[in-house]
Amino acid sequence: MKIAPSILAADLLDLGGAVAAAEHGGADLLHVDVMDGHFVPNLSFGIPVVAALARRTRLPLDVHLMVANPDRLLDDYVAAGASWITVHWEAAPHLHRLVMHLRERGVRAGVALNPATPVAVLDDLLPDLDYVLVMSVDPGWSGQTFLPVALEKAGKLRDAIARRRLAVEIEMDGGIGPQNIAAVAASGVAIAVAGSEVYRQSDPAAAIRALRSRVEAAA
Ligand code: DX5
Ligand code: ZN
C-alpha cells in the first residue's frame, strides 16, 4: 500500500515542515489538492505551490485537480513538477485526449470519480489509465466522513482490472484513517490518501507509520 499524505490538511504556513514530516514518515507520494472555487466551492493552491514543493522534495507530487476545464493548465502543472496528475471525470469531456497528452509527457495519468459517479463510466478508458482515484468523500474539504460506497466501487474496479488483465492502480481519497485503512486496502486500493489523519496529529510522521502498520497487521 502506498500512502499519500494530503498537504491540504497541513499548517499552510509551514509547508516545508509538512514535506519533511511526509518524508520522515516514509510517505510514497505527496498529495496536492488543487481547487478552483468553481468545480468545487473551495479554493486552495495552484501552480506556484506545486513548483515550490517540487523544489523542496524528491517525493513524487500527486496532483489532484479539482478544477473545471483542467486541459487548459496541464502543461503548466507538468512543467511545475507534477509526476502524477488526476483530473475529474465530471470536469473534463475530452478525457481520452487529455490522458494521452499526459502519458506522452511521462506523467502518470489518473481519473477521479465523485461518490455519485459509477465506475462503469470508465469502461472504455480503463486500458489507457495509470490509475483511478475513487473519491470516498465529495471533494472540497479535508476532514469529512468516509463514504462506504467507495469500498464497493473499488471492489468493482479491482475485479474489472483483473478480468481484463490491466495494470491500472486504484487510489482512494477522503476520510481515510486507522479505523478504515485495512478495509480500504482489502477492497483493492493501492494508494491511500490521508489528510487530517496525518496532519491534524501532533506527530504526522508517526501517524503515517501507524497507518501503514494497520494495513500490514491486517494483511
Ligand atoms: C478532498 C481532498 C482530499 C482531502 C483528504 O477534496 O481531495 O485529498 O485533503 O483529507 P482527509 O483525509 O482529511 O479526508
Ligand atoms: Zn485529494
Short mmCIF file of N, CA and C and ligand atoms in Angstrom, two decimals, residues 4 6 8 31-35 62-66 86 88 112 133 135 137 139-141 171-174 193-194, ligand 2:
data_model
loop_
_atom_site.label_atom_id
_atom_site.label_comp_id
_atom_site.label_asym_id
_atom_site.label_seq_id
_atom_site.Cartn_x
_atom_site.Cartn_y
_atom_site.Cartn_z
N ALA A 4 -0.20 8.46 0.66
CA ALA A 4 -0.01 9.80 0.09
C ALA A 4 -0.62 10.83 1.03
N SER A 6 -1.97 14.23 2.35
CA SER A 6 -2.55 15.38 1.63
C SER A 6 -2.24 16.66 2.39
N LEU A 8 -3.25 19.53 2.07
CA LEU A 8 -4.37 20.46 2.31
C LEU A 8 -4.67 20.58 3.81
N HIS A 31 0.36 14.24 -1.81
CA HIS A 31 -0.90 14.53 -2.50
C HIS A 31 -1.20 16.03 -2.40
N VAL A 32 -1.41 16.65 -3.56
CA VAL A 32 -1.59 18.10 -3.62
C VAL A 32 -2.97 18.39 -4.21
N ASP A 33 -3.86 18.95 -3.38
CA ASP A 33 -5.25 19.18 -3.77
C ASP A 33 -5.42 20.58 -4.37
N VAL A 34 -5.61 20.62 -5.67
CA VAL A 34 -5.79 21.90 -6.36
C VAL A 34 -7.30 22.14 -6.56
N MET A 35 -7.81 23.23 -6.00
CA MET A 35 -9.25 23.54 -6.08
C MET A 35 -9.43 24.94 -6.66
N ASP A 62 1.64 14.11 -6.38
CA ASP A 62 0.39 13.50 -6.86
C ASP A 62 -0.64 14.64 -6.87
N VAL A 63 -0.81 15.26 -8.02
CA VAL A 63 -1.60 16.49 -8.10
C VAL A 63 -3.04 16.16 -8.48
N HIS A 64 -3.95 16.44 -7.57
CA HIS A 64 -5.38 16.14 -7.73
C HIS A 64 -6.08 17.42 -8.16
N LEU A 65 -6.42 17.49 -9.43
CA LEU A 65 -7.01 18.72 -9.98
C LEU A 65 -8.53 18.70 -9.81
N MET A 66 -9.01 19.46 -8.85
CA MET A 66 -10.47 19.63 -8.69
C MET A 66 -10.82 20.96 -9.34
N THR A 86 -4.24 13.85 -11.61
CA THR A 86 -5.61 13.33 -11.65
C THR A 86 -6.55 14.43 -12.09
N HIS A 88 -10.84 15.15 -12.87
CA HIS A 88 -12.14 14.57 -12.55
C HIS A 88 -12.92 14.23 -13.82
N ALA A 112 -10.42 10.81 -11.58
CA ALA A 112 -11.13 10.72 -10.32
C ALA A 112 -12.63 10.62 -10.56
N LEU A 133 -8.83 7.30 -9.32
CA LEU A 133 -8.99 7.84 -7.96
C LEU A 133 -10.46 7.75 -7.58
N MET A 135 -13.15 8.67 -5.14
CA MET A 135 -13.38 9.62 -4.03
C MET A 135 -14.26 8.95 -2.98
N VAL A 137 -15.18 10.83 -0.34
CA VAL A 137 -15.98 11.98 0.13
C VAL A 137 -16.29 12.80 -1.10
N PRO A 139 -15.57 15.92 -3.09
CA PRO A 139 -14.36 16.73 -2.98
C PRO A 139 -14.65 18.16 -2.54
N GLY A 140 -13.68 18.76 -1.88
CA GLY A 140 -13.80 20.16 -1.49
C GLY A 140 -13.11 20.50 -0.18
N TRP A 141 -13.10 19.56 0.75
CA TRP A 141 -12.53 19.85 2.08
C TRP A 141 -11.86 18.60 2.63
N GLU A 171 -6.60 4.38 -6.41
CA GLU A 171 -6.28 5.30 -5.32
C GLU A 171 -7.60 5.67 -4.65
N MET A 172 -7.57 5.94 -3.35
CA MET A 172 -8.79 6.37 -2.66
C MET A 172 -8.46 7.59 -1.82
N ASP A 173 -9.45 8.52 -1.72
CA ASP A 173 -9.18 9.84 -1.13
C ASP A 173 -10.40 10.33 -0.36
N GLY A 174 -10.18 10.60 0.93
CA GLY A 174 -11.21 11.22 1.74
C GLY A 174 -11.62 10.39 2.94
N VAL A 193 -4.85 8.09 0.23
CA VAL A 193 -4.59 9.49 0.55
C VAL A 193 -5.07 9.72 1.99
N ALA A 194 -4.30 10.46 2.77
CA ALA A 194 -4.76 10.80 4.12
C ALA A 194 -4.34 12.22 4.46
ZN ZN B 2 -7.38 14.89 -2.99
#
